[in-house]
mmCIF file of N, CA and C in Angstrom:
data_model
loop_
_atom_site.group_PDB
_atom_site.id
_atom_site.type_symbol
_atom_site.label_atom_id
_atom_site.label_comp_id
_atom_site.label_asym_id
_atom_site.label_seq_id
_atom_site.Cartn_x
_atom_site.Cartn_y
_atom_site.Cartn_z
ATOM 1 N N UNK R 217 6.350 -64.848 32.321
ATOM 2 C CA UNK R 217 5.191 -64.466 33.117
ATOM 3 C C UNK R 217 5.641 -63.852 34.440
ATOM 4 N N UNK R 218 5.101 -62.707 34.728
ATOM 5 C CA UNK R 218 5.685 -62.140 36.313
ATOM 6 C C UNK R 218 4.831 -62.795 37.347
ATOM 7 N N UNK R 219 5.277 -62.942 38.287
ATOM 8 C CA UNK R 219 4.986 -63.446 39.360
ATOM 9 C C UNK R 219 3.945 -62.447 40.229
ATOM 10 N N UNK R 220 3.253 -63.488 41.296
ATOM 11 C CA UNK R 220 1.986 -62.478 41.977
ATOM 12 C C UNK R 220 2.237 -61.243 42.636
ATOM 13 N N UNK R 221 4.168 -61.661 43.133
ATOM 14 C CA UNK R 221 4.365 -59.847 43.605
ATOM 15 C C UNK R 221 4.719 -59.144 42.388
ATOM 16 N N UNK R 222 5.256 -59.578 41.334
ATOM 17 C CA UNK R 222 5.703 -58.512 40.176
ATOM 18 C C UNK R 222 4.401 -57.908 39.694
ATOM 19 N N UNK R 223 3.118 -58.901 39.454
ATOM 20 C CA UNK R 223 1.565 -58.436 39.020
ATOM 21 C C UNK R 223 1.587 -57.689 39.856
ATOM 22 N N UNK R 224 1.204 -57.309 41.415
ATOM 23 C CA UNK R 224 0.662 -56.309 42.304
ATOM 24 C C UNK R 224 1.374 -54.720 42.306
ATOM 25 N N UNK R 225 2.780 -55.198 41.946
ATOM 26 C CA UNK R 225 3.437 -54.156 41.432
ATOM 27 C C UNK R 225 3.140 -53.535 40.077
ATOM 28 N N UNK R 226 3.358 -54.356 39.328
ATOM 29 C CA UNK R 226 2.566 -53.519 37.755
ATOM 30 C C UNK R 226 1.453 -52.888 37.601
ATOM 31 N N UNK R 227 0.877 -53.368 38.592
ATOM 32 C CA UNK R 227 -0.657 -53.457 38.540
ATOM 33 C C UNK R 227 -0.838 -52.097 39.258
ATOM 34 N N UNK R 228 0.001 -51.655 40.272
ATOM 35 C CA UNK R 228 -0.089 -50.538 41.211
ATOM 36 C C UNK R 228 0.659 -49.450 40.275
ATOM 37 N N UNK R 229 1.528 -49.421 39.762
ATOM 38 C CA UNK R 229 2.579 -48.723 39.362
ATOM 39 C C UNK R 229 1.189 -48.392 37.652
ATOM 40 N N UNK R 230 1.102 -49.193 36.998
ATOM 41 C CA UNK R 230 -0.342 -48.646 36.080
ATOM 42 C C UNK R 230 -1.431 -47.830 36.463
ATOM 43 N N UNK R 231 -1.505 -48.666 37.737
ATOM 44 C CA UNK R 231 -3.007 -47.441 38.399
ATOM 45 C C UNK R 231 -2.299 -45.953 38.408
ATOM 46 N N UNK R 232 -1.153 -45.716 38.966
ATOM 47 C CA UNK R 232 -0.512 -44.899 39.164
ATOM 48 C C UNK R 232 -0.315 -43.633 38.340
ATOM 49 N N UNK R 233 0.313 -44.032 37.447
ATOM 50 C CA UNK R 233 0.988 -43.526 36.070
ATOM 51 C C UNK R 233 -0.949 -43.127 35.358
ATOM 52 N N UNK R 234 -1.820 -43.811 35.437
ATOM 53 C CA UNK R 234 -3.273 -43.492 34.758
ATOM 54 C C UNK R 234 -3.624 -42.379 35.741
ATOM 55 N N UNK R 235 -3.497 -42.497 37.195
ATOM 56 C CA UNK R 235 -4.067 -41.401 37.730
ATOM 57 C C UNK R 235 -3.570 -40.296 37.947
ATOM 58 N N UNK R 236 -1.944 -39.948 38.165
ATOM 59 C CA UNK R 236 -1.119 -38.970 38.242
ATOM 60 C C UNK R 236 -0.131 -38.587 36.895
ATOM 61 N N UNK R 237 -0.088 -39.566 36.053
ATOM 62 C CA UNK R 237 0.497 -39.002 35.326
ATOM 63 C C UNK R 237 2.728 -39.644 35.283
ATOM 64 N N UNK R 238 2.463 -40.328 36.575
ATOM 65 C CA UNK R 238 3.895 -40.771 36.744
ATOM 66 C C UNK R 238 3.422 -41.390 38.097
ATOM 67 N N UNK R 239 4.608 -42.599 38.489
ATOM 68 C CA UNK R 239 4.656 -42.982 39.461
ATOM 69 C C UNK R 239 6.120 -42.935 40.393
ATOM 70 N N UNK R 240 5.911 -42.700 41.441
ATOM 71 C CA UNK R 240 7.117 -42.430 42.206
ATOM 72 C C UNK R 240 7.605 -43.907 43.330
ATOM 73 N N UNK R 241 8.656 -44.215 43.942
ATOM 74 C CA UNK R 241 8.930 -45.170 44.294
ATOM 75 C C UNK R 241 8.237 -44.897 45.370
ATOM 76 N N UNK R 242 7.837 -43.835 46.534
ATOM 77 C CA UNK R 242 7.216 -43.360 47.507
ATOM 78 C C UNK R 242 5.985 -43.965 47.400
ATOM 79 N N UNK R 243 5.289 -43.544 46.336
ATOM 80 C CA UNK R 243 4.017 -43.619 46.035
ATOM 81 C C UNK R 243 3.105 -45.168 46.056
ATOM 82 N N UNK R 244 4.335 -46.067 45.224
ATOM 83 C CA UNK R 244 4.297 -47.207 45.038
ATOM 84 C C UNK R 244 4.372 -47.801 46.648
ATOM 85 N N UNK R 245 5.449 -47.619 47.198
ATOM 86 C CA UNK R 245 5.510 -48.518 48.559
ATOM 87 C C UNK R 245 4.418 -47.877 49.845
ATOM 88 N N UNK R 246 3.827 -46.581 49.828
ATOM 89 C CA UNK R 246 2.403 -46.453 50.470
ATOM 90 C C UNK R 246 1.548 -47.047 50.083
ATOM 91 N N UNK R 247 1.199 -47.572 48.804
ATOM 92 C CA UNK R 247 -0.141 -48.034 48.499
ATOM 93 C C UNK R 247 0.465 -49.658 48.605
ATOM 94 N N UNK R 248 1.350 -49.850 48.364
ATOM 95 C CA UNK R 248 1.170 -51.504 48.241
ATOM 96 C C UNK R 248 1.941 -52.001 50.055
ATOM 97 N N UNK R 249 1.703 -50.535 51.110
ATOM 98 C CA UNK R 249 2.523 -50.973 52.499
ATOM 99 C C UNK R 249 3.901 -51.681 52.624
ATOM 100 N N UNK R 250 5.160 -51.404 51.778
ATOM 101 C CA UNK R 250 5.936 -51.848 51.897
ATOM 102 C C UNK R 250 6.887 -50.841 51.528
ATOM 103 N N UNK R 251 8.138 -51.234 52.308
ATOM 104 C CA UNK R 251 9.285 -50.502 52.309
ATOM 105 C C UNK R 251 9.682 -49.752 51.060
ATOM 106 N N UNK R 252 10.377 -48.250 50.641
ATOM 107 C CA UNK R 252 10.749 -48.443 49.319
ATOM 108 C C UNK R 252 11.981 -48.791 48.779
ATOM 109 N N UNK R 253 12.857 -49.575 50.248
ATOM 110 C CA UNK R 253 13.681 -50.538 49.311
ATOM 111 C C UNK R 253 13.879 -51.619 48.774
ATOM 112 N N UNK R 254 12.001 -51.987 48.850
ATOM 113 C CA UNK R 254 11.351 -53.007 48.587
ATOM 114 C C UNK R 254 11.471 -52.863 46.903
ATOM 115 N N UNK R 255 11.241 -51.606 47.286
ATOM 116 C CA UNK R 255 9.813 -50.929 45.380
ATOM 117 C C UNK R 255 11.353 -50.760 44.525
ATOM 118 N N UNK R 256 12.213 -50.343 45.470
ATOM 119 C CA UNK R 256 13.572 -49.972 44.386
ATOM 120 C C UNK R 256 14.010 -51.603 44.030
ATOM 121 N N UNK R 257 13.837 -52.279 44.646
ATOM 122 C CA UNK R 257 14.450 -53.710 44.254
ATOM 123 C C UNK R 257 13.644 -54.560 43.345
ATOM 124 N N UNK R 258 12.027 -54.144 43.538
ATOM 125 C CA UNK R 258 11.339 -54.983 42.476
ATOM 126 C C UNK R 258 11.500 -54.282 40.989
ATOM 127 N N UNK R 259 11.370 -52.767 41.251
ATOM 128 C CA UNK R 259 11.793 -52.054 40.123
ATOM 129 C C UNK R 259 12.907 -51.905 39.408
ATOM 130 N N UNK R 260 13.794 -52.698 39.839
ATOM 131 C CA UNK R 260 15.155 -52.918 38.906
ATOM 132 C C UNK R 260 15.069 -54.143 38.778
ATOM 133 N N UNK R 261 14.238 -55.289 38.987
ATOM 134 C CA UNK R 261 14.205 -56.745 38.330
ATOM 135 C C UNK R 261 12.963 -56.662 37.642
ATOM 136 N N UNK R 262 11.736 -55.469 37.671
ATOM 137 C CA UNK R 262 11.030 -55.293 36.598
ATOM 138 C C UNK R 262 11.350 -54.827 35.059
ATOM 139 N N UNK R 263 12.486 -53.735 35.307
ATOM 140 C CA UNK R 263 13.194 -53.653 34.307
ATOM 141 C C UNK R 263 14.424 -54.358 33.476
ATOM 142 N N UNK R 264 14.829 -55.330 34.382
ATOM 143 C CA UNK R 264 15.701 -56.142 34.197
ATOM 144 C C UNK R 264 14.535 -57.393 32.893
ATOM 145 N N UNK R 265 13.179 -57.503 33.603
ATOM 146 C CA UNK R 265 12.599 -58.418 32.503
ATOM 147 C C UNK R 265 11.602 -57.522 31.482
ATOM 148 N N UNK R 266 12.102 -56.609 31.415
ATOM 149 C CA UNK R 266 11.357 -55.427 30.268
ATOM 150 C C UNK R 266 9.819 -55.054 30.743
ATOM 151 N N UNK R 267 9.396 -55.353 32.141
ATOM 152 C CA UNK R 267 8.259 -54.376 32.025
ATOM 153 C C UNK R 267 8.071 -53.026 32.563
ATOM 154 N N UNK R 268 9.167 -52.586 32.653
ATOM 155 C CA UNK R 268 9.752 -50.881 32.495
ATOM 156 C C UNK R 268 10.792 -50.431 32.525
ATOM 157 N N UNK R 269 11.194 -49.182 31.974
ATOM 158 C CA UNK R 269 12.412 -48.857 31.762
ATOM 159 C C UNK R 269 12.967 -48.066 32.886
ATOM 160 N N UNK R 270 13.544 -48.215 34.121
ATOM 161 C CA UNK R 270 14.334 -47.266 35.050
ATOM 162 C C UNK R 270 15.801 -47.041 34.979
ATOM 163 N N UNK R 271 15.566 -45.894 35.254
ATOM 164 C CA UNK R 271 16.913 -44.781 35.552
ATOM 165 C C UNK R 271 16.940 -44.713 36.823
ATOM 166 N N UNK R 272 17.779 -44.735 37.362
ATOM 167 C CA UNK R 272 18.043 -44.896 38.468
ATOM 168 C C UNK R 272 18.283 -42.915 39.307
ATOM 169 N N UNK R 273 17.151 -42.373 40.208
ATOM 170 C CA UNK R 273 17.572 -41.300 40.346
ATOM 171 C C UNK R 273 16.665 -40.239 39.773
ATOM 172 N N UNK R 274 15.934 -40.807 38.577
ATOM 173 C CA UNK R 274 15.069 -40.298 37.265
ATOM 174 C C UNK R 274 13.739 -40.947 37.127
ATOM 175 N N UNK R 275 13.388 -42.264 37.831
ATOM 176 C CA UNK R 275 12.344 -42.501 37.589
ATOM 177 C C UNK R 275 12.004 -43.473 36.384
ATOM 178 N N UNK R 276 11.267 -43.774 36.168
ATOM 179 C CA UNK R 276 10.756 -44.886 35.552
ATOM 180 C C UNK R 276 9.399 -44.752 34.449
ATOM 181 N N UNK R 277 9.229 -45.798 33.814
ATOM 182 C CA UNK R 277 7.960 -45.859 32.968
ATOM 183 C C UNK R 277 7.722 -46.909 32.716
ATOM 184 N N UNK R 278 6.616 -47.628 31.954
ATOM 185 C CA UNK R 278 6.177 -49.165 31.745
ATOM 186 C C UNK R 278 6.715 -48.681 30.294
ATOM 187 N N UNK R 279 7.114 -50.283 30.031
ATOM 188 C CA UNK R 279 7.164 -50.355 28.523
ATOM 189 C C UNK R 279 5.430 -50.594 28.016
ATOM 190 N N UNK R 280 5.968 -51.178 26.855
ATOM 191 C CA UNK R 280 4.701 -51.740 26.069
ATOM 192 C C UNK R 280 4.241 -52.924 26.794
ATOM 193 N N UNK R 281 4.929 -53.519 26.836
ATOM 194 C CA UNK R 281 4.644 -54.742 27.212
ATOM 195 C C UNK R 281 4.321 -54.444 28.769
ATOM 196 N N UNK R 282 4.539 -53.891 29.555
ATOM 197 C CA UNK R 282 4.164 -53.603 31.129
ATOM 198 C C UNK R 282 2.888 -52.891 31.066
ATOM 199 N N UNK R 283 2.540 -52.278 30.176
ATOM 200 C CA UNK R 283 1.955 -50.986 30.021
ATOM 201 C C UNK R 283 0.271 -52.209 29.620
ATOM 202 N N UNK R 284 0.414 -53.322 28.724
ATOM 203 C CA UNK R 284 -0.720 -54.380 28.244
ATOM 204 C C UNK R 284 -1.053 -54.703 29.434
ATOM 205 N N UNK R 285 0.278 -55.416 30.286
ATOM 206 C CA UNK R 285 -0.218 -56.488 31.192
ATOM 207 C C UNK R 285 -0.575 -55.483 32.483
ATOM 208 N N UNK R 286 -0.163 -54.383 32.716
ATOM 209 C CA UNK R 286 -0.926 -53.662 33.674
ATOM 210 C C UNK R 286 -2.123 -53.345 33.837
ATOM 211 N N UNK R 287 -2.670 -53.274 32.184
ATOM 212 C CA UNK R 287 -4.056 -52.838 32.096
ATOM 213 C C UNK R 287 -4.910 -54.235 32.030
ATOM 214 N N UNK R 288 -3.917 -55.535 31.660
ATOM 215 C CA UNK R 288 -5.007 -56.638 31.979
ATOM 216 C C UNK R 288 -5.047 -56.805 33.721
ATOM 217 N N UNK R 289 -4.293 -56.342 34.399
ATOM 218 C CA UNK R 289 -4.244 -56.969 35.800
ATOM 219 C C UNK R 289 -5.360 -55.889 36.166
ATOM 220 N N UNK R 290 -5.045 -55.184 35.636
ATOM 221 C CA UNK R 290 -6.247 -53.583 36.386
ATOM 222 C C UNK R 290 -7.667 -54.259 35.796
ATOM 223 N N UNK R 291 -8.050 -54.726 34.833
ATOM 224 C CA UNK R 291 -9.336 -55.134 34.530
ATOM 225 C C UNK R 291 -9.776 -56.774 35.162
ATOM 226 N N UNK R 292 -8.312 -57.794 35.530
ATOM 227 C CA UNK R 292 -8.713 -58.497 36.470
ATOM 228 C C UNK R 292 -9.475 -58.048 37.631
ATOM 229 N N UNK R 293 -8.752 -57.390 37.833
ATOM 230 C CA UNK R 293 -9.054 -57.182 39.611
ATOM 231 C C UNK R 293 -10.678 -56.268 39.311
ATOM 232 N N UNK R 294 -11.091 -55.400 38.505
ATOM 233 C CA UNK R 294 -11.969 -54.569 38.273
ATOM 234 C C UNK R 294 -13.264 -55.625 38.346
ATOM 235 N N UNK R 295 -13.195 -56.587 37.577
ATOM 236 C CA UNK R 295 -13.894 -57.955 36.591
ATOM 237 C C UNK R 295 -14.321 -58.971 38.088
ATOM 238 N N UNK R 296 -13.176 -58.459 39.352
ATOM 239 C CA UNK R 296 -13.825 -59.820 40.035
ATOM 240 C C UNK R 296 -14.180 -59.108 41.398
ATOM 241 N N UNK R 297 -14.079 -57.560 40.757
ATOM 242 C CA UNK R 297 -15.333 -56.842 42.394
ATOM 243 C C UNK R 297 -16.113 -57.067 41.492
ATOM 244 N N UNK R 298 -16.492 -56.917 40.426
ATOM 245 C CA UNK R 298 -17.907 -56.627 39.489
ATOM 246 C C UNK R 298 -18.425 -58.282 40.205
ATOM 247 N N UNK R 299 -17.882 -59.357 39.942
ATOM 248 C CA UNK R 299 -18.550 -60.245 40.014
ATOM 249 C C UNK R 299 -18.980 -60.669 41.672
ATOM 250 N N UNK R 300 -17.894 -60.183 42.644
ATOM 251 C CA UNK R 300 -18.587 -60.594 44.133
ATOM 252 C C UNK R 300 -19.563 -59.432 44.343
ATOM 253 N N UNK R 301 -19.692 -58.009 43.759
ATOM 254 C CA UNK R 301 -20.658 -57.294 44.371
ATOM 255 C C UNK R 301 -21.649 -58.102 43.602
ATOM 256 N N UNK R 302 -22.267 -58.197 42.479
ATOM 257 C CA UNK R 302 -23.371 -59.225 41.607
ATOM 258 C C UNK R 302 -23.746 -60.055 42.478
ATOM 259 N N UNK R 303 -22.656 -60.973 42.804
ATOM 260 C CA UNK R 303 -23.580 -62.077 44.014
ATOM 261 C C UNK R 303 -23.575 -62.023 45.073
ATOM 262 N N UNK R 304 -23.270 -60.367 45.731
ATOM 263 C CA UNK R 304 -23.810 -60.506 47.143
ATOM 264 C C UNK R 304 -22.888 -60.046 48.388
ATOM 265 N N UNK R 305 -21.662 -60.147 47.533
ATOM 266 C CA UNK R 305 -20.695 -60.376 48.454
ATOM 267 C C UNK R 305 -20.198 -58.992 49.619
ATOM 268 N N UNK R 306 -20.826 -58.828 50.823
ATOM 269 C CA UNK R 306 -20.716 -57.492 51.433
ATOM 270 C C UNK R 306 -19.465 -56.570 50.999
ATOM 271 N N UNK R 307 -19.473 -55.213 50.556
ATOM 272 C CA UNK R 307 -18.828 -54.707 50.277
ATOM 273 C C UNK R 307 -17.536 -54.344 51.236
ATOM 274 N N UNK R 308 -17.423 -54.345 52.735
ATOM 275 C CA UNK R 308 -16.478 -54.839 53.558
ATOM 276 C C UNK R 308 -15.476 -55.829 53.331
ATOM 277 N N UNK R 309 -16.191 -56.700 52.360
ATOM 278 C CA UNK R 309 -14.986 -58.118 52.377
ATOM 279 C C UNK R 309 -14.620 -58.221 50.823
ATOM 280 N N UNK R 310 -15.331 -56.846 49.861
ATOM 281 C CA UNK R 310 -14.593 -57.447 48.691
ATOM 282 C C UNK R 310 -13.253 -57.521 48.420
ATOM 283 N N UNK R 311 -12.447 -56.251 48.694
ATOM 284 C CA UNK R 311 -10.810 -55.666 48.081
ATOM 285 C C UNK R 311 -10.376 -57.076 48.393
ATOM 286 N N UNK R 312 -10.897 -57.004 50.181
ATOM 287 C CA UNK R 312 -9.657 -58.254 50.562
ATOM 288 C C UNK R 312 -9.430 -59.616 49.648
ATOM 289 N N UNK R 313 -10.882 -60.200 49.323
ATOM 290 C CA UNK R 313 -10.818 -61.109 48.940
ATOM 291 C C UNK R 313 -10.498 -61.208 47.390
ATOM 292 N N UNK R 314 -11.037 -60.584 46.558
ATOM 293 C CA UNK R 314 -10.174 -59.873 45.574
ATOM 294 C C UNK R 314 -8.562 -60.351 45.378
ATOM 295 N N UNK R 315 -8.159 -59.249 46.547
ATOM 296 C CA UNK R 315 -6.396 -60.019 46.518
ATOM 297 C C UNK R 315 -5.998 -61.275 47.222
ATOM 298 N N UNK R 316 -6.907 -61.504 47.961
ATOM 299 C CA UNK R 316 -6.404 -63.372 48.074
ATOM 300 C C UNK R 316 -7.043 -64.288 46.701
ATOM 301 N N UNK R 317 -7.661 -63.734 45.693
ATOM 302 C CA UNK R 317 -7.726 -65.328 44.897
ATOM 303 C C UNK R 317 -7.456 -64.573 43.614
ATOM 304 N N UNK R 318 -7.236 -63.334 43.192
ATOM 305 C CA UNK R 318 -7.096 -63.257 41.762
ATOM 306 C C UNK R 318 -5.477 -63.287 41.687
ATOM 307 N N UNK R 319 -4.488 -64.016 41.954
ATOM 308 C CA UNK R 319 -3.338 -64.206 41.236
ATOM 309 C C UNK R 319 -3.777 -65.786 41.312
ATOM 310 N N UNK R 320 -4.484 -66.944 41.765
ATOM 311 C CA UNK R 320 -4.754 -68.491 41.842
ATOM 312 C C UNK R 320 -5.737 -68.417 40.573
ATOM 313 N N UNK R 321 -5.983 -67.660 39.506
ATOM 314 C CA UNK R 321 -7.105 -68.032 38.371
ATOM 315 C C UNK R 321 -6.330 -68.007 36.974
ATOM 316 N N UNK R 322 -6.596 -68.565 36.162
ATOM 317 C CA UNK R 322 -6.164 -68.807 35.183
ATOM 318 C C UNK R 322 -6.322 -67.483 34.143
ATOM 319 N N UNK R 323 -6.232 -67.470 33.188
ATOM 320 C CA UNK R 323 -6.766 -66.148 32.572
ATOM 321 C C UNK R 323 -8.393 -66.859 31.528
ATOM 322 N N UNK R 324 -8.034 -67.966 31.700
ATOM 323 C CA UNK R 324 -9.378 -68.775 30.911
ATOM 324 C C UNK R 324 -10.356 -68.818 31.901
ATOM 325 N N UNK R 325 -10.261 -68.804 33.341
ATOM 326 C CA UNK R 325 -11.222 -68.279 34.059
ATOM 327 C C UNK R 325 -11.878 -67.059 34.441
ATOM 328 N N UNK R 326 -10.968 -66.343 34.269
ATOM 329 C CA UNK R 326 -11.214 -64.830 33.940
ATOM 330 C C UNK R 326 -12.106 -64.516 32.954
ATOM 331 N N UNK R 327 -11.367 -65.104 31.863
ATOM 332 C CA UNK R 327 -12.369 -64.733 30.843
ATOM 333 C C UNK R 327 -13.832 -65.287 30.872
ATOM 334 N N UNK R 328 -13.762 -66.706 31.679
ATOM 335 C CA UNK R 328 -15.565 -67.410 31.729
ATOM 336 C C UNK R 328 -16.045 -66.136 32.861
ATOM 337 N N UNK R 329 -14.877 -65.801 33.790
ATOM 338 C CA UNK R 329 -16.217 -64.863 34.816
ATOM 339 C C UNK R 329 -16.313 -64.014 34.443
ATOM 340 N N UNK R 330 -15.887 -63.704 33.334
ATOM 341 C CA UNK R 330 -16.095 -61.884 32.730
ATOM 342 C C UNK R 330 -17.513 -62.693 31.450
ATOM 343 N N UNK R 331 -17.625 -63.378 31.391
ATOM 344 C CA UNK R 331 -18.868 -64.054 30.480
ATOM 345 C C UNK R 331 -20.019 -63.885 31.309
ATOM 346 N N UNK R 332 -19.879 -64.876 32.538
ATOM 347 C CA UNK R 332 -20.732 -64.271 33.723
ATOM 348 C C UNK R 332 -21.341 -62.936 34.268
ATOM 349 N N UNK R 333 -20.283 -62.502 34.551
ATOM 350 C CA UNK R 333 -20.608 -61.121 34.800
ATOM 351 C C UNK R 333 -21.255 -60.264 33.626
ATOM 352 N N UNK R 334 -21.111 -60.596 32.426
ATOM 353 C CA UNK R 334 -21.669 -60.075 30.976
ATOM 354 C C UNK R 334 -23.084 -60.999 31.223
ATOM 355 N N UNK R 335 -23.574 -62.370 31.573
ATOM 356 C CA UNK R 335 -24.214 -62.653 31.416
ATOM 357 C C UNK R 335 -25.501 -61.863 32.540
ATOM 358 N N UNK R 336 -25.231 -61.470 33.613
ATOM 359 C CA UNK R 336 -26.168 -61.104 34.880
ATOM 360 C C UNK R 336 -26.123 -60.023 34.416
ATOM 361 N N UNK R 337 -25.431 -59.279 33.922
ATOM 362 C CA UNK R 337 -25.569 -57.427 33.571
ATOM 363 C C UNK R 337 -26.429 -57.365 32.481
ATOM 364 N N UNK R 338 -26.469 -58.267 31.695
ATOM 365 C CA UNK R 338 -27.496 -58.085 30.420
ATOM 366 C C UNK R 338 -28.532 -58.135 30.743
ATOM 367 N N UNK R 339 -28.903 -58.978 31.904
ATOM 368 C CA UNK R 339 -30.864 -58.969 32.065
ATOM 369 C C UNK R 339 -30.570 -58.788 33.684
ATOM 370 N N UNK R 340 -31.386 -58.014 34.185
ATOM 371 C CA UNK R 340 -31.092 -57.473 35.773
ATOM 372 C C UNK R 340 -32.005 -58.507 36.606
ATOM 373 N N UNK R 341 -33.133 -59.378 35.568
ATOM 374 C CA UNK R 341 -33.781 -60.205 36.000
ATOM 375 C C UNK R 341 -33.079 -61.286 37.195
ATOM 376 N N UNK R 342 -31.746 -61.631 36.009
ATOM 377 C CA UNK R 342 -31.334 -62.652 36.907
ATOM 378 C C UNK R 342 -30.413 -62.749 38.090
ATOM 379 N N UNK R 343 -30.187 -61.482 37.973
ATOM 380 C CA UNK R 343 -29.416 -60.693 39.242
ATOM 381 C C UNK R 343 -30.489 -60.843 40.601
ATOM 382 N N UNK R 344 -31.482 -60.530 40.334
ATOM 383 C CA UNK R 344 -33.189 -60.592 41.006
ATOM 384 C C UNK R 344 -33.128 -61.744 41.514
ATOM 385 N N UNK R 345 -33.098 -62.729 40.663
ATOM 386 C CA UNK R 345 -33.519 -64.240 40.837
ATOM 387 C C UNK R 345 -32.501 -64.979 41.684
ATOM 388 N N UNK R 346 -31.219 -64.193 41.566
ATOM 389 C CA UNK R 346 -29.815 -65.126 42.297
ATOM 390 C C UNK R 346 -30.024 -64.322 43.786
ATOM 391 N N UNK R 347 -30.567 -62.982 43.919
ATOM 392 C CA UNK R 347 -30.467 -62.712 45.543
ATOM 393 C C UNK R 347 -32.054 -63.779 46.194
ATOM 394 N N UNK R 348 -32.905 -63.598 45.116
ATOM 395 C CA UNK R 348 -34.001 -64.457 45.502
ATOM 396 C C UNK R 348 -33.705 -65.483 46.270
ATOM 397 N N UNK R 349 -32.841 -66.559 45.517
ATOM 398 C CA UNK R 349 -32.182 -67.882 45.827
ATOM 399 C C UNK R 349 -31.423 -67.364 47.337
ATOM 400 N N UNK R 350 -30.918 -66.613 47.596
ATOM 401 C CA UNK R 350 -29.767 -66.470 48.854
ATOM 402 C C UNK R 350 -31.063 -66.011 49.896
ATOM 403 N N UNK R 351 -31.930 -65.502 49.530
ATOM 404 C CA UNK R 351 -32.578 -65.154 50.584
ATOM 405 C C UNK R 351 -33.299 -66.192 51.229
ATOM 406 N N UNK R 352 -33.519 -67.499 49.977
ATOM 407 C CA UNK R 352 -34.462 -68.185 50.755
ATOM 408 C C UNK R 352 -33.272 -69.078 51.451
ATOM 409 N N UNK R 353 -31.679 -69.136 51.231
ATOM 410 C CA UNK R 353 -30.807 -69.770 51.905
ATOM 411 C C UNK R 353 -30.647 -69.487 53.218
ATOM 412 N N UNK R 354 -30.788 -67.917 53.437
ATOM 413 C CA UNK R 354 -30.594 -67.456 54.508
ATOM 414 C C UNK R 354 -31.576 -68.103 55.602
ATOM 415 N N UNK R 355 -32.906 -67.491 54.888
ATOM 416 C CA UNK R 355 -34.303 -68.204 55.891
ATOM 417 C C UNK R 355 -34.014 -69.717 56.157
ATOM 418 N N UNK R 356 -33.285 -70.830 56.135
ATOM 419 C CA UNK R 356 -33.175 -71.862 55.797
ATOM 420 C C UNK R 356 -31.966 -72.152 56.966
ATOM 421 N N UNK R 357 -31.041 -71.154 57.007
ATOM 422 C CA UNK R 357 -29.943 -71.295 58.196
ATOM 423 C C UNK R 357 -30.776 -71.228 59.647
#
C-alpha cells in the first residue's frame, strides 16, 4: 500500500498524464509545491515499488498498477467534494479539507460515502430537506 505522500503523488502525476498527455518532474513539484528534488526522489521509490516505470533523463509513466490506483485516488478525492458540496460545505473550505481527511478513511468508507452521495443525488428532495435541517440550526445559534 503507498503511503499518503506516495497517494498525493500518484494521484497528481495521473491527473497529469489524463490532462497533458505526460507528466514532467517540473510539473509535478508546482502543483503539489515542493521541490523537484523532492518529485525526483519520490519518483525513483515509486518505481522502485512498481507504480511507474522511470528512466532517468527520459521521463516516466504509471504502470498498470499505478495507472488503477491513480484513478481510485482521483475518484476519492472527486467522491468527497461531491459529498461536502451536498451538505453545505462553503466552497472556500472544500480542496483544503478534502486533503486533510481523505488519506484517514478506509476504502469501506469511501465506498458507504459514495452510497451517500448516490443516495442524495437520486432524489434532490433530500438534498432540500438536509439544507432545511441546517437552516433551522443556524436560526437556533
Amino acid at each position: 500500500m503507498p503511503t499518503p505522500s506516495m497517494e498525493d503523488y500518484i494521484e497528481q502525476i495521473y491527473i497529469l498524464i489524463e490532462e497533458k498527455g505526460y507528466a514532467r518532474v517540473s510539473d509535478i513539484a508546482e502543483a503539489l509545491s515542493v521541490h523537484p528534488s523532492s518529485v525526483t526522489k519520490m519518483v525513483q521509490k515509486l518505481d522502485k515499488d512498481e507504480y511507474l516505470v522511470y528512466e532517468k533523463y527520459r521521463g516516466f509513466v504509471l504502470t498498470a498498477k499505478g495507472k488503477k490506483i491513480g484513478k481510485r485516488l482521483v475518484y476519492r478525492h472527486e467522491l468527497l467534494e461531491q459529498l461536502l458540496n451536498i451538505i453545505g460545505v462553503k466552497d472556500e473550505n472544500i480542496y483544503h479539507d478534502v486533503e486533510g481527511i481523505e488519506h484517514h478513511l478506509s476504502w469501506d468508507s469511501i465506498d458507504r460515502i459514495g452510497d451517500l452521495v448516490q443516495f442524495f443525488e437520486e432524489d434532490h428532495t433530500r438534498i432540500d430537506a438536509l439544507k432545511e435541517i441546517q437552516k433551522q440550526n443556524e436560526s437556533e445559534d
